[in-house]
Tab-separated table of C-alpha atoms and ligand atoms in Angstrom:
chain	number	residue	atom	x	y	z
A	743	MET	CA	-0.750	-44.927	12.148
A	744	ALA	CA	-2.241	-41.611	11.238
A	745	LYS	CA	-5.993	-41.646	10.944
A	746	SER	CA	-7.476	-40.397	7.728
A	747	LYS	CA	-11.008	-39.176	7.566
A	748	SER	CA	-12.996	-36.956	5.384
A	749	GLN	CA	-15.017	-34.048	6.618
A	750	PHE	CA	-17.322	-31.540	4.986
A	751	PHE	CA	-16.988	-27.824	5.635
A	752	CYS	CA	-19.254	-24.941	4.747
A	753	ARG	CA	-17.302	-22.520	2.546
A	754	ASN	CA	-19.215	-19.622	3.959
A	755	CYS	CA	-19.205	-20.052	7.697
A	756	GLY	CA	-16.878	-22.985	8.355
A	757	THR	CA	-19.493	-25.314	9.839
A	758	GLN	CA	-18.153	-28.861	9.991
A	759	SER	CA	-20.155	-31.951	9.199
A	760	THR	CA	-19.505	-35.643	8.620
A	761	GLN	CA	-21.774	-35.708	5.586
A	762	TRP	CA	-22.565	-33.488	2.642
A	763	MET	CA	-25.556	-31.221	2.997
A	764	GLY	CA	-27.327	-29.184	0.377
A	765	ARG	CA	-27.920	-26.287	2.718
A	766	CYS	CA	-25.789	-25.209	5.619
A	767	PRO	CA	-27.873	-25.496	8.811
A	768	SER	CA	-25.981	-22.659	10.483
A	769	CYS	CA	-25.687	-19.915	7.847
A	770	GLY	CA	-28.394	-21.060	5.429
A	771	GLU	CA	-26.107	-20.917	2.362
A	772	TRP	CA	-26.987	-23.380	-0.424
A	773	ASN	CA	-24.476	-25.751	-1.988
A	774	SER	CA	-21.613	-24.498	0.149
A	775	PHE	CA	-20.304	-27.792	1.561
A	776	GLU	CA	-16.923	-29.036	0.343
A	777	GLU	CA	-15.172	-32.262	1.171
A	778	GLU	CA	-11.716	-32.191	2.723
A	779	VAL	CA	-9.626	-35.239	3.570
A	780	ILE	CA	-7.962	-34.715	6.894
A	781	VAL	CA	-5.073	-36.832	8.067
A	782	ARG	CA	-4.260	-35.861	11.573
A	783	ALA	CA	-0.889	-36.878	12.971
A	784	GLU	CA	-1.330	-38.966	16.103
A	785	ALA	CA	-1.524	-36.693	19.080
A	786	PRO	CA	-0.901	-38.196	22.522
A	787	LYS	CA	-4.076	-39.763	23.880
A	788	GLY	CA	-6.386	-37.378	25.647
A	789	LYS	CA	-4.554	-34.292	24.408
A	790	SER	CA	-5.427	-32.125	21.496
A	791	SER	CA	-2.714	-30.515	19.412
A	792	ILE	CA	-3.482	-27.280	21.188
A	793	THR	CA	-3.214	-27.333	24.950
A	794	LEU	CA	-4.507	-24.533	27.065
A	795	SER	CA	-2.382	-23.154	29.823
A	796	GLN	CA	-3.192	-24.228	33.363
A	797	SER	CA	-5.791	-21.973	34.862
A	798	ALA	CA	-8.058	-22.128	37.866
A	799	PRO	CA	-11.251	-20.178	38.542
A	800	ARG	CA	-10.608	-16.813	40.267
A	801	CYS	CA	-12.955	-14.238	41.715
A	802	ILE	CA	-13.205	-11.301	39.347
A	803	ASP	CA	-12.478	-8.839	42.169
A	804	ASP	CA	-9.159	-10.550	42.897
A	805	ILE	CA	-7.822	-10.028	39.426
A	806	SER	CA	-5.587	-7.002	39.414
A	807	LEU	CA	-5.781	-5.016	36.235
A	808	MET	CA	-2.528	-3.862	34.786
A	809	GLU	CA	-2.334	-1.161	32.179
A	810	ILE	CA	-2.521	-3.046	28.875
A	811	PRO	CA	0.753	-2.417	27.071
A	812	ARG	CA	0.295	-1.377	23.463
A	813	LEU	CA	2.811	-1.325	20.639
A	814	HIS	CA	2.766	1.799	18.511
A	815	THR	CA	2.917	1.100	14.822
A	816	GLY	CA	4.385	4.376	13.648
A	817	TYR	CA	1.130	5.220	11.873
A	818	CYS	CA	-1.375	7.197	13.943
A	819	GLU	CA	-4.195	6.297	11.578
A	820	PHE	CA	-3.539	2.592	12.142
A	821	ASP	CA	-3.048	2.984	15.899
A	822	ASN	CA	-6.370	4.820	16.171
A	823	VAL	CA	-8.276	2.070	14.396
A	824	LEU	CA	-6.877	-0.429	16.874
A	825	GLY	CA	-7.880	1.770	19.806
A	826	GLY	CA	-4.395	3.159	20.503
A	827	GLY	CA	-1.900	0.587	19.227
A	828	ILE	CA	-1.432	-3.167	19.113
A	829	VAL	CA	-2.273	-4.924	22.378
A	830	ALA	CA	0.343	-7.417	23.599
A	831	GLY	CA	-0.673	-10.993	22.835
A	832	SER	CA	-3.509	-9.999	20.552
A	833	ILE	CA	-4.238	-11.506	17.199
A	834	ILE	CA	-5.336	-9.201	14.411
A	835	LEU	CA	-6.827	-10.187	11.086
A	836	LEU	CA	-6.527	-7.760	8.172
A	837	GLY	CA	-8.834	-8.608	5.291
A	838	GLY	CA	-9.117	-7.021	1.878
A	839	GLU	CA	-9.431	-7.645	-1.834
A	840	PRO	CA	-6.332	-8.681	-3.785
A	841	GLY	CA	-4.179	-5.708	-4.782
A	842	ILE	CA	-5.755	-3.291	-2.339
A	843	GLY	CA	-2.489	-2.852	-0.436
A	844	LYS	CA	-2.554	-5.216	2.552
A	845	SER	CA	1.033	-6.382	2.125
A	846	THR	CA	2.168	-2.811	1.513
A	847	LEU	CA	0.481	-1.531	4.669
A	848	LEU	CA	1.910	-4.174	6.969
A	849	LEU	CA	5.387	-4.097	5.431
A	850	GLN	CA	5.433	-0.324	5.825
A	851	MET	CA	4.377	-0.768	9.418
A	852	ALA	CA	7.158	-3.317	9.981
A	853	LEU	CA	9.691	-0.874	8.535
A	854	ALA	CA	8.352	2.049	10.567
A	855	MET	CA	8.604	0.214	13.923
A	856	ARG	CA	12.257	0.880	14.494
A	857	GLN	CA	12.366	0.095	18.212
A	858	GLN	CA	10.828	-3.377	17.919
A	859	LYS	CA	11.977	-6.573	16.339
A	860	VAL	CA	9.393	-7.411	13.684
A	861	LEU	CA	9.190	-10.681	11.777
A	862	TYR	CA	7.392	-10.533	8.426
A	863	ILE	CA	6.464	-14.052	7.284
A	864	SER	CA	5.507	-14.244	3.643
A	865	GLY	CA	4.125	-17.203	1.783
A	866	GLU	CA	3.338	-15.101	-1.251
A	867	GLU	CA	6.526	-13.272	-2.152
A	868	SER	CA	10.209	-14.161	-2.271
A	869	ASP	CA	12.944	-12.485	-0.202
A	870	SER	CA	14.096	-10.414	-3.151
A	871	GLN	CA	10.572	-9.279	-4.014
A	872	LEU	CA	10.094	-8.169	-0.430
A	873	LYS	CA	13.433	-6.372	-0.462
A	874	MET	CA	12.514	-4.547	-3.666
A	875	ARG	CA	9.224	-3.446	-2.189
A	876	ALA	CA	10.860	-2.415	1.088
A	877	ASP	CA	13.437	-0.295	-0.779
A	878	ARG	CA	10.661	1.473	-2.606
A	879	LEU	CA	8.760	2.117	0.601
A	880	SER	CA	11.569	3.392	2.785
A	881	ASP	CA	13.956	5.441	0.568
A	882	GLY	CA	17.023	3.420	1.490
A	883	LYS	CA	16.894	3.832	5.284
A	884	VAL	CA	18.372	1.000	7.356
A	885	HIS	CA	16.130	-1.330	9.362
A	886	PRO	CA	18.255	-3.515	11.618
A	887	HIS	CA	15.184	-4.912	13.434
A	888	CYS	CA	13.019	-5.958	10.510
A	889	TYR	CA	13.284	-9.634	9.544
A	890	VAL	CA	11.609	-11.499	6.710
A	891	LEU	CA	10.926	-15.218	6.474
A	892	THR	CA	9.561	-17.000	3.432
A	893	GLU	CA	8.192	-20.221	4.888
A	894	THR	CA	4.727	-21.728	4.906
A	895	ILE	CA	4.925	-24.714	7.271
A	896	THR	CA	3.797	-23.527	10.681
A	897	GLN	CA	5.988	-25.974	12.637
A	898	GLU	CA	9.085	-24.570	10.873
A	899	ILE	CA	7.864	-21.037	11.428
A	900	PHE	CA	7.500	-21.577	15.182
A	901	LYS	CA	11.066	-22.973	15.360
A	902	ARG	CA	12.359	-19.764	13.744
A	903	ILE	CA	10.212	-17.639	16.007
A	904	ASP	CA	11.636	-19.425	19.066
A	905	THR	CA	15.185	-18.497	18.119
A	906	LEU	CA	14.480	-14.971	16.831
A	907	LYS	CA	12.050	-13.919	19.607
A	908	PRO	CA	10.364	-11.086	17.717
A	909	ASP	CA	8.166	-8.411	19.333
A	910	LEU	CA	5.604	-8.549	16.533
A	911	ILE	CA	4.800	-11.152	13.885
A	912	ILE	CA	3.141	-10.427	10.556
A	913	VAL	CA	1.804	-13.301	8.457
A	914	ASP	CA	1.131	-12.723	4.751
A	915	SER	CA	-1.230	-14.546	4.281
A	916	ILE	CA	-3.055	-17.052	6.489
A	917	GLN	CA	-4.350	-18.798	3.343
A	918	THR	CA	-0.797	-19.806	2.306
A	919	LEU	CA	0.154	-21.455	5.604
A	920	GLN	CA	0.148	-25.161	6.198
A	921	SER	CA	0.330	-27.202	9.356
A	922	ASN	CA	1.935	-30.658	9.388
A	923	LEU	CA	-0.762	-31.847	11.773
A	924	ILE	CA	-3.345	-31.723	9.028
A	925	ASP	CA	-2.974	-33.208	5.620
A	926	SER	CA	-5.221	-31.045	3.519
A	927	ALA	CA	-4.087	-28.404	1.058
A	928	ALA	CA	-3.037	-24.892	2.075
A	929	GLY	CA	-5.994	-22.530	1.938
A	930	SER	CA	-8.539	-25.214	2.816
A	931	ILE	CA	-10.838	-24.477	5.689
A	932	SER	CA	-9.374	-27.064	8.034
A	933	GLN	CA	-5.827	-25.722	7.386
A	934	ILE	CA	-6.851	-22.120	7.930
A	935	LYS	CA	-8.576	-23.068	11.178
A	936	GLU	CA	-5.654	-25.118	12.439
A	937	CYS	CA	-2.971	-22.543	11.516
A	938	THR	CA	-4.927	-19.709	13.096
A	939	ALA	CA	-5.480	-21.794	16.224
A	940	GLU	CA	-1.734	-22.508	16.431
A	941	PHE	CA	-0.923	-18.815	16.136
A	942	GLN	CA	-3.579	-17.962	18.669
A	943	HIS	CA	-2.096	-20.432	21.114
A	944	TYR	CA	1.329	-18.905	20.519
A	945	CYS	CA	0.028	-15.343	21.046
A	946	LYS	CA	-1.742	-16.135	24.269
A	947	THR	CA	1.203	-18.004	25.779
A	948	SER	CA	3.987	-15.646	24.667
A	949	ALA	CA	2.174	-12.252	24.715
A	950	VAL	CA	3.617	-11.498	21.285
A	951	PRO	CA	1.012	-9.927	18.986
A	952	VAL	CA	0.378	-11.369	15.536
A	953	CYS	CA	-1.120	-9.684	12.466
A	954	LEU	CA	-2.617	-12.090	9.941
A	955	ILE	CA	-3.459	-11.048	6.403
A	956	GLY	CA	-6.559	-12.736	4.977
A	957	HIS	CA	-7.916	-12.631	1.451
A	958	ILE	CA	-11.537	-11.913	0.876
A	959	THR	CA	-13.881	-13.641	-1.502
A	960	LYS	CA	-15.710	-12.072	-4.423
A	961	GLU	CA	-18.755	-11.641	-2.207
A	962	GLY	CA	-16.674	-9.531	0.137
A	963	SER	CA	-16.435	-11.762	3.183
A	964	LEU	CA	-13.140	-13.099	4.487
A	965	ALA	CA	-12.184	-16.085	2.383
A	966	GLY	CA	-12.321	-19.225	4.316
A	967	PRO	CA	-14.498	-19.315	7.228
A	968	LYS	CA	-16.310	-16.788	9.287
A	969	ILE	CA	-14.959	-18.887	12.101
A	970	LEU	CA	-11.642	-17.019	11.803
A	971	GLU	CA	-13.418	-13.878	12.855
A	972	HIS	CA	-14.460	-15.600	16.075
A	973	ILE	CA	-10.959	-16.784	16.904
A	974	VAL	CA	-9.080	-13.504	16.442
A	975	ASP	CA	-9.282	-10.467	18.748
A	976	THR	CA	-9.522	-7.784	16.106
A	977	VAL	CA	-10.822	-7.872	12.548
A	978	LEU	CA	-9.812	-5.058	10.230
A	979	GLN	CA	-11.079	-4.536	6.732
A	980	PHE	CA	-8.946	-2.710	4.178
A	981	GLU	CA	-11.110	-1.229	1.471
A	982	GLY	CA	-11.108	1.289	-1.320
A	983	ASP	CA	-11.760	1.635	-5.001
A	984	GLN	CA	-8.953	0.268	-7.204
A	985	HIS	CA	-9.295	3.279	-9.495
A	986	TYR	CA	-8.844	5.849	-6.764
A	987	GLY	CA	-5.892	6.175	-4.462
A	988	TYR	CA	-7.855	6.270	-1.204
A	989	ARG	CA	-7.840	3.352	1.173
A	990	ILE	CA	-9.804	2.974	4.366
A	991	VAL	CA	-8.975	0.667	7.254
A	992	ARG	CA	-12.169	-0.120	9.072
A	993	CYS	CA	-12.532	-2.047	12.289
A	994	ILE	CA	-15.225	-4.727	12.236
A	995	LYS	CA	-14.498	-6.324	15.574
A	996	ASN	CA	-12.247	-5.176	18.386
A	997	ARG	CA	-11.895	-6.760	21.799
A	998	PHE	CA	-9.714	-3.858	22.991
A	999	GLY	CA	-11.422	-0.758	21.690
A	1000	SER	CA	-14.319	0.673	19.772
A	1001	THR	CA	-15.159	-0.307	16.218
A	1002	ALA	CA	-16.175	3.222	15.284
A	1003	GLU	CA	-12.683	4.444	14.401
A	1004	LEU	CA	-11.281	4.289	10.924
A	1005	GLY	CA	-7.995	5.171	9.254
A	1006	ILE	CA	-7.619	6.795	5.859
A	1007	PHE	CA	-4.585	6.332	3.625
A	1008	GLU	CA	-3.635	7.322	0.127
A	1009	MET	CA	-1.719	4.926	-2.152
A	1010	ARG	CA	1.150	6.756	-3.826
A	1011	ALA	CA	4.071	5.602	-5.957
A	1012	ASN	CA	6.165	5.092	-2.813
A	1013	GLY	CA	3.568	3.436	-0.652
A	1014	LEU	CA	0.694	4.412	1.605
A	1015	VAL	CA	0.566	7.884	3.114
A	1016	GLU	CA	-1.716	8.821	6.012
A	1017	VAL	CA	-4.525	11.231	5.200
A	1018	LYS	CA	-4.964	13.485	8.221
A	1019	ASN	CA	-7.559	15.795	6.717
A	1020	PRO	CA	-9.891	13.777	4.491
A	1021	SER	CA	-12.352	16.614	3.886
A	1022	GLU	CA	-9.836	18.397	1.711
A	1023	ILE	CA	-9.657	15.431	-0.624
A	1024	PHE	CA	-13.301	14.584	-1.049
A	1025	VAL	CA	-14.254	18.124	-2.003
A	1026	SER	CA	-12.845	19.000	-5.395
A	1027	GLN	CA	-10.799	22.147	-5.617
A	1028	ARG	CA	-12.030	24.504	-8.303
A	1029	ASP	CA	-12.527	28.162	-9.089
A	1030	GLU	CA	-15.657	28.063	-11.196
A	1031	ILE	CA	-18.940	26.890	-9.778
A	1032	PHE	CA	-21.161	24.486	-11.636
A	1033	SER	CA	-24.740	23.461	-11.113
A	1034	GLY	CA	-25.397	19.925	-9.875
A	1035	SER	CA	-22.905	19.827	-7.065
A	1036	ALA	CA	-23.487	20.009	-3.304
A	1037	ILE	CA	-21.316	19.289	-0.298
A	1038	ALA	CA	-22.471	16.955	2.462
A	1039	THR	CA	-21.146	16.554	5.978
A	1040	ILE	CA	-21.170	12.849	6.708
A	1041	LEU	CA	-19.764	10.676	9.440
A	1042	GLU	CA	-17.474	7.784	8.577
A	1043	GLY	CA	-16.977	5.895	11.792
A	1044	ASN	CA	-16.361	8.649	14.328
A	1045	ARG	CA	-15.042	11.115	11.822
A	1046	PRO	CA	-16.880	13.939	10.159
A	1047	ILE	CA	-15.966	14.269	6.475
A	1048	MET	CA	-17.059	16.854	3.943
A	1049	ILE	CA	-17.815	15.106	0.695
A	1050	GLU	CA	-18.978	16.350	-2.665
A	1051	THR	CA	-22.062	14.847	-4.312
A	1052	GLN	CA	-22.655	15.483	-7.987
A	1053	ALA	CA	-25.872	14.987	-9.882
A	1054	LEU	CA	-26.683	15.252	-13.548
A	1055	VAL	CA	-30.313	15.669	-14.542
A	1056	SER	CA	-31.203	15.754	-18.210
A	1057	SER	CA	-34.299	15.175	-20.306
A	1058	ALA	CA	-34.909	11.480	-20.901
A	1059	VAL	CA	-34.131	10.589	-24.484
A	1060	TYR	CA	-35.614	7.132	-24.396
A	1061	GLY	CA	-39.005	6.042	-23.165
A	1062	THR	CA	-37.754	4.802	-19.805
A	1063	PRO	CA	-35.750	7.354	-17.848
A	1064	GLN	CA	-32.233	6.270	-16.887
A	1065	ARG	CA	-30.992	6.201	-13.317
A	1066	GLY	CA	-27.406	5.704	-12.334
A	1067	SER	CA	-25.564	5.977	-9.056
A	1068	ALA	CA	-21.933	5.568	-8.034
A	1069	GLY	CA	-21.185	5.481	-4.313
A	1070	TYR	CA	-24.813	5.564	-3.175
A	1071	ASP	CA	-27.572	2.964	-3.098
A	1072	LEU	CA	-29.680	3.192	-6.267
A	1073	ARG	CA	-32.907	2.216	-4.519
A	1074	ARG	CA	-32.471	4.996	-2.020
A	1075	LEU	CA	-31.832	7.418	-4.872
A	1076	ASN	CA	-35.106	6.357	-6.485
A	1077	MET	CA	-36.863	6.940	-3.200
A	1078	LEU	CA	-35.466	10.464	-2.912
A	1079	LEU	CA	-36.555	11.164	-6.480
A	1080	ALA	CA	-40.086	10.017	-5.724
A	1081	VAL	CA	-40.230	12.370	-2.741
A	1082	LEU	CA	-38.981	15.207	-4.941
A	1083	GLU	CA	-41.667	14.530	-7.491
A	1084	LYS	CA	-44.341	14.817	-4.872
A	1085	ARG	CA	-42.915	17.800	-2.985
A	1086	CYS	CA	-41.022	19.919	-5.489
A	1087	GLN	CA	-42.850	19.178	-8.745
A	1088	PHE	CA	-39.757	17.489	-10.031
A	1089	ARG	CA	-40.949	15.608	-13.127
A	1090	LEU	CA	-39.385	12.281	-12.423
A	1091	GLY	CA	-40.689	10.377	-15.430
A	1092	ALA	CA	-39.243	12.840	-17.916
A	1093	LYS	CA	-35.685	13.007	-16.570
A	1094	ASP	CA	-32.535	10.933	-16.601
A	1095	VAL	CA	-30.748	11.217	-13.252
A	1096	PHE	CA	-27.133	10.270	-12.543
A	1097	LEU	CA	-25.440	10.581	-9.185
A	1098	ASN	CA	-21.791	10.407	-8.251
A	1099	ILE	CA	-20.055	10.643	-4.886
A	1100	ALA	CA	-16.564	12.118	-5.203
A	1101	GLY	CA	-13.441	10.136	-4.389
A	1102	GLY	CA	-14.868	6.653	-4.947
A	1103	LEU	CA	-16.273	6.465	-1.436
A	1104	HIS	CA	-19.432	4.458	-0.811
A	1105	VAL	CA	-21.603	6.409	1.607
A	1106	GLU	CA	-24.147	4.799	3.921
A	1107	ASP	CA	-24.762	7.726	6.274
A	1108	PRO	CA	-28.343	8.959	5.606
A	1109	ALA	CA	-27.200	12.503	6.464
A	1110	ILE	CA	-26.019	12.713	2.856
A	1111	ASN	CA	-29.684	12.776	1.663
A	1112	LEU	CA	-30.052	16.530	1.924
A	1113	ALA	CA	-26.948	17.195	-0.194
A	1114	ILE	CA	-28.059	14.667	-2.817
A	1115	VAL	CA	-31.439	16.338	-3.073
A	1116	ALA	CA	-29.774	19.760	-3.320
A	1117	ALA	CA	-27.435	18.519	-6.075
A	1118	ILE	CA	-30.334	17.038	-8.059
A	1119	LEU	CA	-32.407	20.206	-7.761
A	1120	SER	CA	-29.393	22.329	-8.632
A	1121	SER	CA	-28.790	20.348	-11.800
A	1122	ALA	CA	-32.486	20.306	-12.702
A	1123	THR	CA	-32.820	24.090	-12.317
A	1124	ASP	CA	-29.290	24.766	-13.610
A	1125	ILE	CA	-28.662	27.066	-10.666
A	1126	ALA	CA	-25.325	26.499	-8.914
A	1127	ILE	CA	-24.980	26.276	-5.145
A	1128	ASP	CA	-22.023	28.259	-3.848
A	1129	THR	CA	-19.056	26.229	-2.631
A	1130	LYS	CA	-19.251	27.595	0.907
A	1131	THR	CA	-22.609	25.923	1.580
A	1132	CYS	CA	-22.924	22.442	3.014
A	1133	PHE	CA	-25.780	20.104	3.981
A	1134	SER	CA	-26.438	17.520	6.642
A	1135	GLY	CA	-29.837	15.943	7.091
A	1136	GLU	CA	-31.883	12.848	6.460
A	1137	MET	CA	-34.996	13.054	4.331
A	1138	GLY	CA	-38.167	11.172	5.174
A	1139	LEU	CA	-40.794	9.906	2.763
A	1140	ASN	CA	-43.036	12.910	3.370
A	1141	GLY	CA	-40.300	15.345	2.508
A	1142	GLU	CA	-39.572	16.111	6.164
A	1143	VAL	CA	-35.954	16.787	7.073
A	1144	ARG	CA	-34.939	14.636	10.023
A	1145	ALA	CA	-32.307	15.175	12.645
A	1146	VAL	CA	-29.023	13.264	12.293
A	1147	PRO	CA	-26.796	12.017	15.118
A	1148	ARG	CA	-23.696	13.863	16.358
A	1149	ILE	CA	-24.589	17.150	14.691
A	1150	GLU	CA	-22.127	19.126	16.812
A	1151	GLN	CA	-19.187	17.248	15.357
A	1152	ARG	CA	-20.480	17.905	11.857
A	1153	ILE	CA	-21.020	21.603	12.504
A	1154	ALA	CA	-17.549	21.896	14.018
A	1155	GLU	CA	-16.001	20.329	10.907
A	1156	ALA	CA	-17.859	22.709	8.580
A	1157	ASP	CA	-16.829	25.608	10.784
A	1158	LYS	CA	-13.189	24.507	10.853
A	1159	LEU	CA	-13.047	24.284	7.076
A	1160	GLY	CA	-14.468	27.762	6.613
A	1161	PHE	CA	-17.962	26.998	5.299
A	1162	SER	CA	-20.272	29.988	5.554
A	1163	ARG	CA	-23.645	28.262	5.826
A	1164	MET	CA	-24.978	24.837	6.625
A	1165	PHE	CA	-28.470	23.442	6.034
A	1166	LEU	CA	-29.720	21.086	8.695
A	1167	SER	CA	-32.912	19.844	10.297
A	1168	LYS	CA	-34.842	22.185	12.564
A	1169	TYR	CA	-35.001	19.384	15.130
A	1170	ASN	CA	-31.228	19.137	15.316
A	1171	LEU	CA	-30.582	22.387	17.133
A	1172	LYS	CA	-31.785	21.438	20.621
A	1173	GLY	CA	-29.121	22.126	23.223
A	1174	ILE	CA	-26.531	23.374	20.771
A	1175	GLN	CA	-24.564	26.528	21.456
A	1176	THR	CA	-24.892	28.124	18.040
A	1177	GLN	CA	-22.909	31.199	19.034
A	1178	ASN	CA	-19.767	29.045	19.247
A	1179	TYR	CA	-19.676	28.692	15.486
A	1180	LYS	CA	-19.005	31.158	12.712
A	1181	VAL	CA	-20.925	29.091	10.166
A	1182	GLN	CA	-24.512	30.255	9.674
A	1183	LEU	CA	-26.926	27.439	10.544
A	1184	ILE	CA	-30.030	27.349	8.378
A	1185	THR	CA	-32.679	25.076	9.814
A	1186	ILE	CA	-35.472	23.583	7.777
A	1187	ALA	CA	-38.321	21.243	8.568
A	1188	LYS	CA	-39.441	20.381	5.049
A	1189	ILE	CA	-37.627	19.984	1.786
A	1190	GLU	CA	-39.797	22.635	0.074
A	1191	GLU	CA	-38.262	25.290	2.333
A	1192	MET	CA	-34.772	24.516	1.076
A	1193	PHE	CA	-35.978	24.621	-2.524
A	1194	GLY	CA	-37.394	28.093	-1.909
A	1195	MET	CA	-34.165	29.371	-0.338
A	1196	LEU	CA	-31.732	28.026	-2.896
A	1197	PHE	CA	-33.409	27.994	-6.258
A	1198	GLU	CA	-36.167	30.567	-6.425
B	2094	TYD	P1	-0.268	-5.078	-2.341
B	2094	TYD	O1	0.188	-4.596	-1.014
B	2094	TYD	O2	0.593	-6.076	-3.035
B	2094	TYD	O3	-1.747	-5.646	-2.273
B	2094	TYD	P2	-2.313	-6.922	-1.510
B	2094	TYD	O4	-1.266	-7.460	-0.616
B	2094	TYD	O5	-3.522	-6.394	-0.789
B	2094	TYD	O6	-2.723	-7.877	-2.568
B	2094	TYD	O7	-0.470	-3.769	-3.218
B	2094	TYD	C1	-0.651	-3.867	-4.542
B	2094	TYD	C2	-0.950	-2.577	-5.236
B	2094	TYD	O8	-0.457	-1.407	-4.663
B	2094	TYD	C3	-0.303	-2.729	-6.569
B	2094	TYD	O9	-1.308	-2.887	-7.520
B	2094	TYD	C4	0.504	-1.486	-6.780
B	2094	TYD	C5	0.170	-0.600	-5.640
B	2094	TYD	N1	1.370	0.027	-5.057
B	2094	TYD	C6	1.581	1.374	-5.254
B	2094	TYD	O10	0.832	2.057	-5.934
B	2094	TYD	N2	2.685	1.947	-4.684
B	2094	TYD	C7	3.559	1.241	-3.938
B	2094	TYD	O11	4.543	1.802	-3.423
B	2094	TYD	C8	3.317	-0.150	-3.737
B	2094	TYD	C9	4.262	-0.982	-2.934
B	2094	TYD	C10	2.225	-0.717	-4.317
B	2095	MG	MG1	-0.210	-9.239	-0.773
């Protein structure tokens, strides 16, 4: 007879326990334990449902390294994020908020891979819904190698896989799958763990790569357990602002490449389109120049991007001045304002300050500081900065302008896009061949110097 037992799992990190606990001992989250009744089908004694292949210890020098074969997805942006394509036998998890475009991205990829047999397993949409979406995405081209399967029981899925023998499997989503070996509901932590483990076992024994789609929770972590992130080889995060068309695929973990790469897409009426030159999008195109706007050269992953920062400074109407920020941390904005008050006689207490980063991007790179400060000062003095000037530098609490990493890449990007001058830290120029660039490099050590050059 099948044994039934109840277990408690931490919603946050997947820690398992036989009893309820108020606080998870591993991740420290309060009130995160949930009870799940697990009925495990009897597995033969001494064997778990997942058996590892026979392997014996080998000396590391004896292992011959073959070139790892990679599947190309038809989208350079996606291939780059993965480090050059999908590695055979790897398991990839793509996380993202609902409606961000995960299903669209992977279905488009399945349709674009014309040389490979791709199986798209969906537990969320019906065959006809998938067909409708595919028609919209591919303008009526034929795809003899793209198969869809709407099934959620993993044992059934593996039977189909055995007969079809696909080159790539896409699962939309891991939260809808269910294994017969476990009797808890689909989407519960024990089901997610079991289904992922079954797919992992399949990947490693058959060398067929699998892409799993995973939902994320309101807090932004992958729904279900962190433990999934440990099992899979690559974790990708699909993010973007619902109100803007831009979507970024970021790599959080990659066993076969660096995590510094990222891919940028734009959501259009007929699906996702690769954005090869992001700088042109994040800088608004206009003829007139306004005060309160400055262009920063930031790094997203490995990529330099020119991005417009806009500030609005006005006299405070109410007793307490208002501060608002979209796309940048509000506390850091307050810090920059305090430095400005001290260094540039910017009367902080009497002004409302609002900041906006163009394109709905959230910027973490501190190199944006200098552009933010320039935009604020430009709005406060009502003197516009010309559109051929850009900024890249971090500001310290004493108003000193600090060097930022990978300055050569940033200068090259500004140069390529035809900027005529760039403000950067004096300490950033060591060992740089300035004559290679047409852009004029203006180096400053303190913020007051920039104020003098731009606004006086
Ligand atoms: P979807 O891939 O269903 O999101 P997810 O699987 O992450 O939940 O994408 C949903 C959104 O994308 C939907 O709100 C509409 C938009 N969309 C387009 O703008 N154009 C398109 O061609 C498609 C297919 C979707
Ligand atoms: Mg979906």
